[in-house]
Amino acid sequence: MAESLDTNQIKNWRSIITLILFVITNIIVLFPFHVPFYIPRWLYNASLDGLAAIRIIPPRNHDTSQPHEKSKSFVRLNIPLNFVTAPLIADLFLLAILAIGRQEVHDGTVGANGISPIDILVFFLTLAYIAISIDASGLIRYLAFKVLQKGNGVGHRLFFYLYTFFFVLGSFIGNDPIILSGTAFLAYMTRVSSNIVHPRAWIHSQFAIANISSAILVSSNPTNLVLAGAFGIKFLVYTVNMIVPVVVTAIVVFPFLLYIIFADTSLIPVSIEMHELSDEAKAKKPVNPNIPHARGSAEEDENEVNDENGKLLSLEEIMNPFLDRGGAAFGGLIMAATLVTILALNAASNSKHERPVFWVTLPAAFVMFCWDMGTGWIHRHETREIAATGRQELEAARAERERQQSVQNSPDNIAQANLERLRARAHDSRSEDSELDGRDTLSLDPIHVSTGIKESENTYEPPLPDPILDDKEAFPDYRSPSSIINASDSSSPESTKVLGREVIDEKSIGTSQTETKQPTTLVTLFEDLYRWCQETFPTVTVVISHLPFPLVPFALAMFVLVQALVTKGWVPVFAYGWDHWVEKTGTVGAIGGMGFLSVILCNFAGTNIGTTILLSRVIQAWQEIHRVNNTPISDRTFWATVYSMALGVNYGAFSTAFSASLAGLLWRDILARKYIRVGSIEFARVNLPIIAISMAVGCTVLVGEVYLMRKTTPYDA
């Protein structure tokens, strides 16, 4: 590593481009966008037709309803540039210009200097499977429901109970399961509370405490895994050093949230008034949300209805939660045994012969996977029946809504609306003009109105207007012919009198039958396979769909990018700058400087994972500088720097940008699906005082800890 301390390399044009690309990549991660790419229409259509000819995709729809689209010579495709694609494109570009080579790719994926990216990712994904499987069993929602009952409607007490609940649970299973279930639970709870004006206090507090708690255990956050691997920290030693600053932070932040930031009864009422769940709803068997269409039409009604009916559906979600007791108990046992085994083996192992920790989590995740597969297969008939019933109910509800919309847009209803307006105008004119009293000035018989429509069913029916057909064809295609026929047969006799009703139904049925006759393709086979997996193995399918797979390409690409900065001389430049700062400010300056730097970089250096990778390499280069100069770093200063970085990269997730962590992006998406919009400015404005007090408290406690527990003797790696 001695040659990597040469800072003269930064004058090379490849080194300059490497740094520029690193900065641009992080800006794109912070502000993702799409790049338009235009291809000739004939080439686009030929590609689709070719894929359809070999049964990869269904045949394209030759729709002539939009002639202006047909006249365009080019088709626009939007290429996403985000946290997954931007680092990967940057790495490929650096490879193309020979700025990096085989060594950088190897060190950024297989590992170097104590950091093994593949081992870290396998460990985190396998442990995440166990944690998300526990979440899928309904345990977190059920426990949150019990906490809600314990709060007994007292606002401050309930806020404290939920705050403590999320902190304790997040300390063991990490922040992702808390965000997956806890965010949805709070969205439902605040929706059914009549005197909580805005959920801001509850959702921001939950997001903050979930990330604070994830700093305690190494296994709770991938940033902790990177840090522990980079500096050879035993898992138990890491927890011992982090638990005091984190717990004190959680204790101090709570009254700060309750009495200063969210000191408003519209946010945290003294007494929470919630809608009551009827005895009939309480007696219902809880529905497993992992089964597709398990709630039937209620799934769409909940999203579309914001009145009392919508609130009732949300109330059922939190007051009558589903719990798979067997899955929750088995998952909890597996998680506890896994964490205890990891801590014990890691503490007892020799650093020179240490085995990868995923050797423990991978078998545990496989056992959990087998349990989920087995229980799914045993109950497959029940889950398939629930899914089929729910799908039929959903299709019937969609067909009914479609029928009602087409009835409202029919010429008869339009004419009737015109008649109502004419009656209203006539009534107003009679009341305003006294000379018209007693005189029949306007005949409002529907037969005499010049609309071209008479009440007799035997009259000529004009052609069906285009808007009605457009409305019919705009609905989802997941409709079976039988469901539409049944909906038509069960409709009231009056509905058959609507002009063009039969034409519309025949058109819809014909279209649906045509769709069912389309040839089987690879896409439809995958769709059918996925639907079969959802109905047969609902828990496994949900857990796998929630695993943070985008973390894999992002983390590996960021590791390679940072390794490029190492070999091109930029990391040593940063390390020399850090060394000058520590020489002038000492241990206290090291804690404050690294804490501030890590929080800031979380927002501008590719999330907290990218920040941890970069700063770990900088500290390693700082170690090498002192080793070469034979000027050892004091034990107190070194560990103060490392643990202040641990605080910063965990707390930095709730700072100023959603992209400061992958958990922030997940949190925002879940809230958006629950119709709670949190803007970027609001996110930064609310979180700034929270992150300020959290870092101030955590770093202050850390200063006292290192002065009490660490000595000024030279650090021995």
XYZ file of C-alpha atoms in Angstrom:
717
model
C 0.000 0.000 0.000
C 3.038 2.249 0.249
C 2.974 3.197 -3.412
C -0.689 4.222 -3.130
C 0.396 7.053 -0.815
C 2.001 8.801 -3.785
C -0.146 11.881 -4.414
C 1.635 12.835 -7.656
C -0.748 10.536 -9.520
C -3.565 13.061 -9.206
C -1.949 15.166 -11.970
C -2.611 12.403 -14.493
C -5.629 13.000 -16.740
C -7.088 9.604 -15.876
C -6.952 10.459 -12.174
C -8.753 13.749 -12.796
C -11.482 12.015 -14.814
C -11.845 9.399 -12.066
C -12.532 12.078 -9.452
C -14.931 13.946 -11.750
C -16.838 10.735 -12.470
C -17.034 9.932 -8.758
C -18.558 13.353 -8.035
C -20.999 13.146 -10.969
C -22.067 9.644 -9.931
C -22.891 10.808 -6.422
C -24.859 13.773 -7.764
C -26.904 11.386 -9.915
C -27.526 9.148 -6.900
C -28.773 12.237 -5.063
C -30.881 13.500 -7.989
C -31.865 10.552 -10.233
C -33.391 11.230 -13.638
C -34.134 9.633 -17.013
C -32.199 10.143 -20.235
C -34.339 10.121 -23.411
C -33.115 7.808 -26.139
C -34.713 7.925 -29.583
C -34.759 5.031 -32.020
C -36.475 4.809 -35.434
C -40.049 3.592 -35.204
C -39.523 0.970 -37.904
C -36.626 -0.490 -35.924
C -38.629 -0.387 -32.691
C -41.632 -2.111 -34.297
C -39.415 -4.649 -36.043
C -37.761 -5.515 -32.735
C -41.121 -6.006 -31.026
C -42.440 -8.081 -33.920
C -39.287 -10.200 -33.901
C -39.583 -10.868 -30.173
C -43.271 -11.666 -30.630
C -42.507 -14.039 -33.511
C -40.230 -16.153 -31.323
C -42.799 -16.056 -28.497
C -40.769 -13.889 -26.102
C -43.415 -11.166 -25.690
C -47.081 -10.934 -26.743
C -47.844 -9.404 -30.157
C -47.950 -5.627 -30.036
C -51.295 -3.880 -30.131
C -51.949 -2.330 -33.553
C -54.012 0.488 -32.098
C -55.089 3.222 -34.501
C -56.908 5.313 -31.913
C -53.939 7.696 -31.678
C -52.903 8.598 -35.235
C -50.504 11.319 -34.038
C -48.374 8.600 -32.427
C -48.312 6.689 -35.704
C -47.025 9.739 -37.579
C -43.901 10.050 -35.412
C -40.763 8.641 -36.990
C -38.968 7.966 -33.700
C -39.870 6.255 -30.457
C -38.642 7.720 -27.176
C -37.206 5.369 -24.580
C -36.327 6.627 -21.100
C -33.094 5.211 -19.680
C -32.990 5.553 -15.875
C -29.920 6.999 -14.211
C -30.132 6.232 -10.505
C -28.206 4.642 -7.658
C -28.071 1.310 -9.503
C -27.142 2.362 -13.035
C -24.948 5.443 -12.419
C -22.093 3.716 -10.502
C -22.145 0.804 -12.950
C -21.893 3.107 -15.985
C -19.070 5.033 -14.295
C -17.115 1.809 -13.716
C -17.586 0.710 -17.324
C -16.411 4.097 -18.572
C -13.291 3.966 -16.382
C -12.565 0.486 -17.711
C -12.974 1.750 -21.267
C -10.409 4.545 -20.808
C -8.076 2.186 -18.872
C -8.311 4.300 -15.723
C -8.962 1.091 -13.794
C -8.118 -2.493 -14.542
C -8.337 -6.007 -13.221
C -6.781 -5.168 -9.855
C -9.313 -2.442 -8.996
C -12.236 -4.646 -10.006
C -10.865 -7.545 -7.953
C -10.211 -5.425 -4.860
C -13.607 -3.749 -5.182
C -15.547 -7.014 -5.380
C -13.556 -9.869 -3.843
C -11.965 -7.524 -1.318
C -8.796 -5.886 -0.039
C -7.450 -4.455 3.237
C -9.922 -6.295 5.429
C -13.040 -5.334 3.434
C -14.711 -8.253 1.601
C -17.708 -6.844 -0.302
C -19.133 -10.183 -1.431
C -18.943 -11.651 2.076
C -20.640 -8.553 3.495
C -23.467 -8.633 0.945
C -24.127 -12.367 1.374
C -24.189 -11.939 5.146
C -26.561 -8.983 5.001
C -28.966 -10.515 2.455
C -29.227 -13.836 4.285
C -29.822 -12.137 7.628
C -32.306 -9.803 5.931
C -34.266 -12.839 4.705
C -34.777 -14.019 8.291
C -35.753 -10.539 9.491
C -38.204 -9.902 6.633
C -39.678 -13.391 7.069
C -40.436 -12.500 10.695
C -42.037 -9.317 9.407
C -44.093 -11.273 6.847
C -45.475 -13.450 9.642
C -47.255 -10.345 10.942
C -45.320 -10.236 14.205
C -44.275 -6.575 13.976
C -47.792 -5.362 13.158
C -49.258 -7.542 15.874
C -46.820 -6.229 18.476
C -47.488 -2.675 17.297
C -51.212 -3.350 17.749
C -50.559 -4.503 21.317
C -48.528 -1.351 21.936
C -51.435 0.667 20.542
C -53.799 -1.045 22.981
C -51.367 -0.405 25.818
C -51.336 3.286 24.980
C -55.082 3.369 25.631
C -55.632 6.484 23.528
C -53.302 8.745 25.555
C -51.241 10.602 22.952
C -47.947 11.182 24.787
C -47.982 7.715 26.320
C -48.629 6.052 22.970
C -45.863 8.125 21.356
C -43.445 6.944 24.051
C -44.511 3.301 23.754
C -44.134 3.252 19.966
C -40.811 5.093 20.183
C -39.471 2.527 22.659
C -40.936 -0.385 20.707
C -39.265 0.647 17.440
C -35.948 1.276 19.207
C -35.826 -2.113 20.949
C -36.958 -4.061 17.907
C -34.673 -2.162 15.533
C -31.689 -2.896 17.755
C -32.042 -6.624 17.044
C -33.460 -6.973 13.538
C -32.265 -3.750 11.902
C -34.072 -0.810 10.385
C -35.436 -2.382 7.181
C -38.180 -4.548 8.793
C -39.142 -1.613 11.032
C -39.551 0.608 7.991
C -41.394 -2.068 6.001
C -44.101 -2.726 8.601
C -43.830 0.189 11.008
C -44.300 2.852 8.348
C -47.454 1.233 6.974
C -48.803 0.758 10.504
C -48.320 4.437 11.365
C -49.890 5.500 8.068
C -53.023 3.485 8.904
C -53.061 4.613 12.540
C -52.852 8.322 11.756
C -55.473 7.948 9.039
C -58.104 6.467 11.343
C -57.386 8.990 14.112
C -59.824 11.862 13.833
C -57.687 14.419 15.677
C -54.220 13.710 14.218
C -54.101 16.360 11.518
C -50.796 15.256 9.971
C -48.683 12.105 10.501
C -45.428 14.110 10.390
C -44.477 13.610 14.044
C -45.073 9.862 14.032
C -43.423 8.933 10.729
C -40.333 11.138 11.134
C -39.779 9.969 14.707
C -40.097 6.350 13.618
C -37.608 6.841 10.771
C -35.111 8.552 13.077
C -35.284 6.011 15.896
C -35.087 3.071 13.452
C -31.765 4.391 12.137
C -30.474 5.319 15.590
C -31.137 1.811 16.891
C -29.406 0.192 13.894
C -26.059 1.518 15.166
C -25.906 -0.906 18.105
C -25.346 -4.280 16.423
C -22.988 -4.902 13.521
C -25.602 -7.093 11.860
C -28.271 -4.368 11.842
C -26.805 -2.298 9.013
C -24.440 -3.011 6.094
C -22.473 0.133 6.992
C -21.553 -1.479 10.311
C -20.373 -4.592 8.486
C -18.087 -2.549 6.230
C -16.670 -0.658 9.196
C -16.110 -3.747 11.343
C -14.401 -5.569 8.490
C -12.168 -2.629 7.584
C -10.699 -2.298 11.077
C -10.980 -5.865 12.356
C -13.488 -5.025 15.086
C -15.094 -7.931 16.931
C -18.876 -7.747 16.798
C -19.228 -7.824 20.570
C -16.531 -5.151 21.018
C -18.333 -2.932 18.514
C -21.611 -3.258 20.432
C -19.943 -2.549 23.782
C -18.459 0.683 22.433
C -21.606 1.853 20.621
C -24.415 0.946 23.001
C -23.875 3.776 25.503
C -23.800 6.687 22.991
C -26.771 5.234 21.106
C -28.952 4.601 24.175
C -28.202 8.054 25.598
C -29.045 9.580 22.215
C -32.402 7.791 22.157
C -33.189 8.929 25.709
C -32.342 12.592 25.069
C -33.961 12.805 21.634
C -37.376 11.612 22.856
C -38.313 14.690 24.954
C -36.731 16.861 22.292
C -39.131 15.380 19.718
C -42.162 15.467 21.993
C -41.840 18.900 23.579
C -39.871 20.972 21.057
C -40.003 19.760 17.448
C -43.527 18.304 17.484
C -45.012 20.332 20.351
C -48.394 20.669 18.662
C -51.614 18.943 19.692
C -52.597 18.594 16.043
C -49.545 16.342 15.571
C -49.442 14.519 18.922
C -52.814 15.040 20.653
C -53.185 14.683 24.399
C -55.935 12.146 23.759
C -56.140 10.278 20.461
C -59.660 9.767 19.143
C -59.835 6.712 16.919
C -62.734 5.292 14.984
C -64.276 2.227 16.587
C -64.211 -1.137 14.901
C -67.579 -2.876 14.842
C -68.106 -6.197 16.606
C -68.726 -7.809 13.231
C -65.365 -6.584 11.930
C -63.621 -7.703 15.119
C -65.092 -11.181 14.719
C -63.731 -11.549 11.192
C -60.821 -13.882 10.654
C -57.716 -11.771 9.961
C -56.617 -11.848 6.339
C -53.080 -12.838 5.415
C -51.806 -9.798 3.462
C -49.167 -11.942 1.753
C -51.836 -13.770 -0.288
C -52.622 -11.870 -3.512
C -56.133 -10.367 -3.633
C -56.792 -11.716 -0.136
C -58.980 -8.719 0.701
C -60.794 -8.747 -2.624
C -62.181 -5.398 -3.742
C -61.221 -3.837 -0.398
C -57.637 -3.488 -1.653
C -58.721 -0.996 -4.309
C -61.469 0.557 -2.210
C -58.976 1.416 0.506
C -56.833 3.354 -1.950
C -59.689 5.033 -3.778
C -61.957 5.919 -0.875
C -61.012 8.591 1.625
C -64.329 8.701 3.454
C -65.549 6.664 6.423
C -65.515 3.452 4.394
C -61.845 3.906 3.532
C -61.009 4.642 7.163
C -62.876 1.508 8.235
C -60.747 -0.601 5.896
C -57.587 0.979 7.314
C -58.875 0.426 10.836
C -59.276 -3.282 10.139
C -55.617 -3.426 9.099
C -54.340 -2.254 12.490
C -57.075 -3.394 14.901
C -57.513 -6.904 13.502
C -53.969 -7.839 12.413
C -52.952 -11.154 10.918
C -50.396 -13.221 12.848
C -48.807 -16.474 11.772
C -47.884 -17.652 15.251
C -45.867 -20.642 14.068
C -43.861 -18.634 11.552
C -43.271 -15.794 14.018
C -42.098 -18.141 16.790
C -39.838 -20.156 14.504
C -38.415 -17.032 12.864
C -37.733 -15.404 16.219
C -35.968 -18.546 17.412
C -33.824 -18.714 14.269
C -32.922 -15.005 14.502
C -31.970 -15.233 18.187
C -29.885 -18.371 17.653
C -28.159 -16.813 14.638
C -27.206 -13.582 16.416
C -25.954 -15.399 19.512
C -23.898 -17.798 17.385
C -22.382 -14.956 15.362
C -21.399 -13.001 18.464
C -19.945 -16.071 20.173
C -17.939 -17.312 17.181
C -16.739 -13.827 16.290
C -15.575 -13.169 19.847
C -13.802 -16.526 20.145
C -12.178 -16.621 16.710
C -8.577 -15.740 15.956
C -8.298 -12.709 13.695
C -5.769 -14.531 11.503
C -8.051 -17.514 10.929
C -11.444 -15.857 11.061
C -14.174 -17.452 8.968
C -16.729 -15.423 6.987
C -19.762 -14.658 9.119
C -22.140 -15.659 6.330
C -21.157 -19.248 7.101
C -23.593 -18.858 9.991
C -26.319 -16.743 8.390
C -26.538 -18.659 5.107
C -27.550 -22.004 6.705
C -29.919 -20.153 9.046
C -31.580 -18.369 6.132
C -31.863 -21.688 4.272
C -33.605 -23.276 7.270
C -36.008 -20.322 7.407
C -36.577 -20.619 3.661
C -37.403 -24.324 4.002
C -39.852 -23.535 6.797
C -41.620 -20.923 4.668
C -41.715 -23.270 1.677
C -43.040 -26.144 3.775
C -45.809 -24.163 5.456
C -46.775 -22.670 2.106
C -47.034 -26.091 0.480
C -49.051 -27.525 3.375
C -51.601 -24.704 3.186
C -51.524 -24.335 -0.605
C -55.159 -25.347 -1.133
C -56.390 -22.781 1.379
C -54.256 -19.944 0.032
C -55.187 -20.715 -3.583
C -58.874 -20.680 -2.688
C -58.518 -17.340 -0.874
C -56.642 -15.847 -3.837
C -59.193 -17.132 -6.372
C -62.140 -15.821 -4.353
C -60.504 -12.445 -3.909
C -59.649 -12.205 -7.603
C -63.240 -12.971 -8.608
C -64.520 -10.350 -6.195
C -62.032 -7.830 -7.542
C -62.965 -8.545 -11.158
C -66.655 -8.229 -10.345
C -66.049 -4.900 -8.598
C -64.063 -3.594 -11.562
C -66.754 -4.694 -13.995
C -69.398 -2.973 -11.882
C -67.406 0.259 -11.735
C -66.884 0.033 -15.476
C -70.593 -0.433 -16.050
C -71.483 2.498 -13.820
C -68.997 4.771 -15.540
C -70.260 3.854 -18.991
C -73.839 4.411 -17.818
C -72.909 7.860 -16.571
C -71.310 8.678 -19.930
C -74.229 7.341 -21.986
C -76.268 9.741 -24.194
C -79.388 9.186 -22.067
C -77.623 10.368 -18.928
C -76.060 13.304 -20.753
C -79.481 14.300 -22.046
C -80.982 13.872 -18.586
C -78.302 16.136 -17.139
C -79.119 18.747 -19.776
C -82.797 18.464 -18.874
C -82.022 19.023 -15.211
C -80.071 22.140 -16.083
C -82.927 23.396 -18.253
C -85.406 22.794 -15.427
C -83.163 24.694 -13.034
C -82.887 27.614 -15.439
C -86.632 27.648 -16.011
C -87.284 27.599 -12.275
C -84.880 30.494 -11.756
C -86.421 32.514 -14.550
C -89.950 32.012 -13.161
C -88.895 33.070 -9.703
C -87.106 36.169 -10.989
C -89.658 37.401 -13.533
C -93.080 38.091 -12.040
C -94.627 38.556 -15.497
C -94.194 34.867 -16.206
C -96.291 33.776 -13.242
C -99.038 31.341 -14.168
C -97.750 30.942 -17.703
C -96.394 27.645 -19.119
C -93.373 29.022 -20.944
C -91.316 25.914 -21.567
C -92.166 22.298 -22.236
C -89.685 19.988 -20.579
C -91.032 16.674 -21.826
C -88.011 14.528 -22.724
C -89.676 13.503 -26.004
C -89.820 17.100 -27.217
C -86.255 17.967 -26.369
C -84.044 18.220 -29.420
C -81.551 15.516 -28.459
C -82.293 12.932 -31.108
C -83.293 10.425 -28.386
C -86.765 9.199 -27.399
C -87.865 7.033 -24.547
C -89.061 4.219 -26.749
C -86.635 1.299 -27.001
C -87.608 0.716 -30.644
C -86.267 4.041 -31.853
C -83.124 4.364 -33.924
C -79.940 4.241 -31.846
C -77.183 6.533 -33.141
C -73.559 5.328 -33.310
C -71.827 4.923 -30.003
C -69.705 7.963 -29.126
C -65.953 7.395 -29.041
C -65.444 8.570 -25.453
C -67.545 5.698 -24.153
C -65.471 3.138 -25.995
C -62.302 4.825 -24.807
C -63.483 4.656 -21.226
C -64.301 1.006 -21.638
C -60.908 0.110 -23.051
C -58.980 2.087 -20.462
C -59.620 -0.376 -17.637
C -57.136 -3.093 -16.624
C -56.946 -6.194 -18.768
C -57.124 -8.658 -15.863
C -60.744 -9.571 -16.625
C -62.194 -12.898 -17.535
C -65.118 -13.178 -19.998
C -67.206 -15.039 -17.429
C -66.912 -12.244 -14.905
C -68.154 -9.670 -17.417
C -71.016 -11.894 -18.548
C -72.049 -12.536 -14.959
C -71.885 -8.852 -14.169
C -74.042 -8.108 -17.196
C -76.581 -10.811 -16.371
C -76.900 -9.744 -12.765
C -77.443 -6.088 -13.623
C -80.818 -4.496 -13.066
C -83.410 -4.457 -15.877
C -83.223 -0.700 -15.995
C -79.580 -0.842 -16.959
C -80.425 -2.694 -20.190
C -82.461 0.288 -21.345
C -79.394 2.481 -21.540
C -78.533 3.382 -25.094
C -75.738 1.226 -26.489
C -75.439 -0.920 -23.359
C -75.512 -4.175 -25.288
C -72.998 -2.879 -27.801
C -70.565 -1.972 -25.045
C -70.837 -5.338 -23.317
C -70.383 -7.248 -26.559
C -67.372 -5.141 -27.412
C -65.815 -5.768 -23.990
C -66.509 -9.483 -24.106
C -65.142 -9.750 -27.598
C -61.988 -7.929 -26.641
C -61.484 -10.106 -23.577
C -62.038 -13.284 -25.569
C -59.559 -12.105 -28.174
C -56.998 -11.472 -25.466
C -57.407 -14.966 -24.050
C -56.717 -16.450 -27.488
C -53.296 -14.820 -27.734
C -50.403 -17.279 -28.033
C -48.440 -18.286 -24.974
C -45.176 -16.380 -24.654
C -42.198 -16.371 -22.331
C -43.574 -13.266 -20.614
C -46.969 -14.846 -19.979
C -45.283 -18.007 -18.707
C -43.294 -15.961 -16.202
C -46.439 -14.067 -15.192
C -48.295 -17.330 -14.620
C -45.335 -18.769 -12.709
C -45.113 -15.694 -10.485
C -48.861 -15.796 -9.819
C -48.613 -19.503 -8.980
C -45.746 -18.810 -6.559
C -47.724 -15.999 -4.930
C -50.697 -18.271 -4.337
C -48.726 -21.387 -3.343
C -45.806 -19.880 -1.404
C -47.061 -16.417 -0.390
C -44.535 -15.825 2.394
C -41.491 -16.807 0.338
C -42.632 -14.681 -2.601
C -43.233 -11.605 -0.450
C -39.946 -11.952 1.426
C -37.894 -12.361 -1.745
C -39.643 -9.387 -3.362
C -38.706 -7.232 -0.346
C -35.048 -8.246 -0.169
C -32.738 -5.291 -0.951
C -31.324 -6.784 -4.156
C -30.512 -3.336 -5.658
C -27.970 -3.039 -2.854
C -25.782 -5.661 -4.572
C -24.903 -3.855 -7.847
C -24.827 -0.494 -6.085
C -22.438 -1.577 -3.324
C -20.114 -3.525 -5.629
C -19.921 -0.656 -8.131
C -19.248 1.857 -5.336
C -16.501 -0.372 -3.913
C -14.809 -0.391 -7.335
C -15.187 3.392 -7.684
C -13.613 4.026 -4.286
C -10.830 1.579 -5.098
C -10.186 3.641 -8.231
C -9.767 6.717 -6.025
C -7.279 4.751 -3.921
C -5.087 3.696 -6.834
C -5.271 7.099 -8.513
C -3.957 8.917 -5.445
C -7.081 10.740 -4.308
C -7.708 8.787 -1.111
C -4.161 9.521 0.141
C -4.809 13.216 -0.547
C -7.931 13.053 1.621
C -5.978 11.119 4.272
C -3.258 13.789 4.440
C -5.952 16.425 4.868
C -7.523 14.444 7.692
C -4.140 14.008 9.333
C -3.578 17.779 9.364
C -7.025 18.302 10.933
C -6.407 15.790 13.724
C -2.959 17.229 14.490
C -4.498 20.659 15.083
C -7.705 19.627 16.904
C -6.809 16.454 18.792
C -9.217 13.737 19.893
C -12.201 16.030 20.382
C -11.653 17.504 16.925
C -11.386 14.002 15.468
C -14.780 13.065 16.916
C -16.486 16.283 15.867
C -14.838 16.435 12.455
C -15.480 12.816 11.498
C -19.039 12.964 12.816
C -19.806 16.086 10.788
C -18.006 14.805 7.687
C -19.758 11.423 7.713
C -23.226 12.970 8.044
C -22.580 15.436 5.213
C -21.112 12.789 2.920
C -24.113 10.491 3.476
C -26.102 13.017 1.446
C -23.483 13.613 -1.253
C -21.312 10.486 -1.513
C -23.619 7.705 -2.620
C -25.723 7.049 0.506
C -24.299 6.037 3.871
C -22.898 2.853 2.320
C -20.774 4.771 -0.175
C -19.698 7.128 2.614
C -18.587 4.238 4.821
C -16.587 2.680 1.997
C -14.838 5.976 1.197
C -14.099 7.027 4.780
C -12.877 3.545 5.724
C -10.322 3.727 2.920
C -9.322 7.241 4.039
C -8.741 6.109 7.632
C -6.768 3.094 6.390
C -4.574 5.450 4.341
C -4.222 7.659 7.423
C -2.968 4.616 9.344
C -0.470 3.880 6.584
C 0.822 7.462 6.598
C 1.692 7.203 10.288
C 3.150 3.734 9.844
C 5.467 4.941 7.081
C 6.470 8.047 9.051
C 6.901 5.974 12.223
C 4.612 8.337 14.153
C 1.923 6.114 15.708
C -1.631 7.311 16.250
C -2.820 7.228 19.846
C -5.290 4.500 20.723
C -7.752 7.114 21.985
C -7.697 9.228 18.829
C -7.912 6.296 16.438
C -10.945 4.664 18.031
C -12.587 8.033 18.583
C -12.364 8.563 14.818
C -13.726 5.117 13.967
C -16.704 5.165 16.332
C -17.640 8.759 15.497
C -17.811 7.626 11.880
C -20.059 4.748 12.982
C -22.399 7.252 14.618
C -22.359 9.537 11.593
C -23.083 6.946 8.912
C -25.991 5.507 10.919
C -27.496 8.812 12.049
C -26.790 10.414 8.677
C -29.604 8.356 7.151
C -32.115 10.846 8.606
C -30.395 14.091 7.647
C -31.270 16.157 4.557
C -31.839 13.812 1.599
C -33.839 10.634 1.034
C -30.853 9.175 -0.820
C -28.696 9.438 2.307
C -29.649 5.780 2.774
C -31.476 3.054 0.894
C -33.828 2.896 3.877
C -34.825 6.502 3.180
C -35.785 5.676 -0.394
C -37.805 2.687 0.839
C -39.509 4.821 3.516
C -40.529 7.457 0.973
C -41.932 4.852 -1.445
C -44.017 3.153 1.258
C -45.494 6.483 2.356
C -46.273 7.402 -1.264
C -48.212 4.149 -1.669
C -50.226 5.153 1.411
C -50.926 8.609 -0.126
C -48.623 10.445 2.290
C -46.373 12.782 0.328
C -43.168 13.908 1.999
C -41.310 16.491 -0.060
C -37.545 16.848 -0.137
C -37.652 20.285 1.499
C -39.957 19.085 4.268
C -37.758 16.024 4.832
C -34.677 18.215 5.285
C -36.475 20.854 7.362
C -37.891 18.343 9.855
C -34.757 16.215 10.089
C -32.165 18.986 10.484
C -32.912 19.678 14.171
C -33.241 15.930 14.856
C -29.872 15.048 13.319
C -28.248 18.065 14.993
C -29.300 17.076 18.521
C -28.643 13.373 17.844
C -25.081 13.915 16.654
C -24.372 16.462 19.397
C -25.494 14.043 22.100
C -23.859 10.976 20.554
C -20.506 12.679 19.978
C -20.513 14.256 23.443
C -21.075 10.875 25.090
C -18.416 9.350 22.837
C -15.890 11.990 23.972
C -16.467 11.029 27.596
C -16.320 7.337 26.753
C -12.981 7.419 24.919
C -11.378 9.597 27.601
C -12.508 7.149 30.268
C -11.860 3.877 28.447
C -8.983 4.630 26.056
C -5.396 5.601 26.758
C -2.912 7.724 24.847
C -0.661 4.745 24.156
C 0.089 4.035 20.473
C -2.624 2.222 18.563
C -1.628 -1.353 17.752
C -3.451 -2.755 14.731
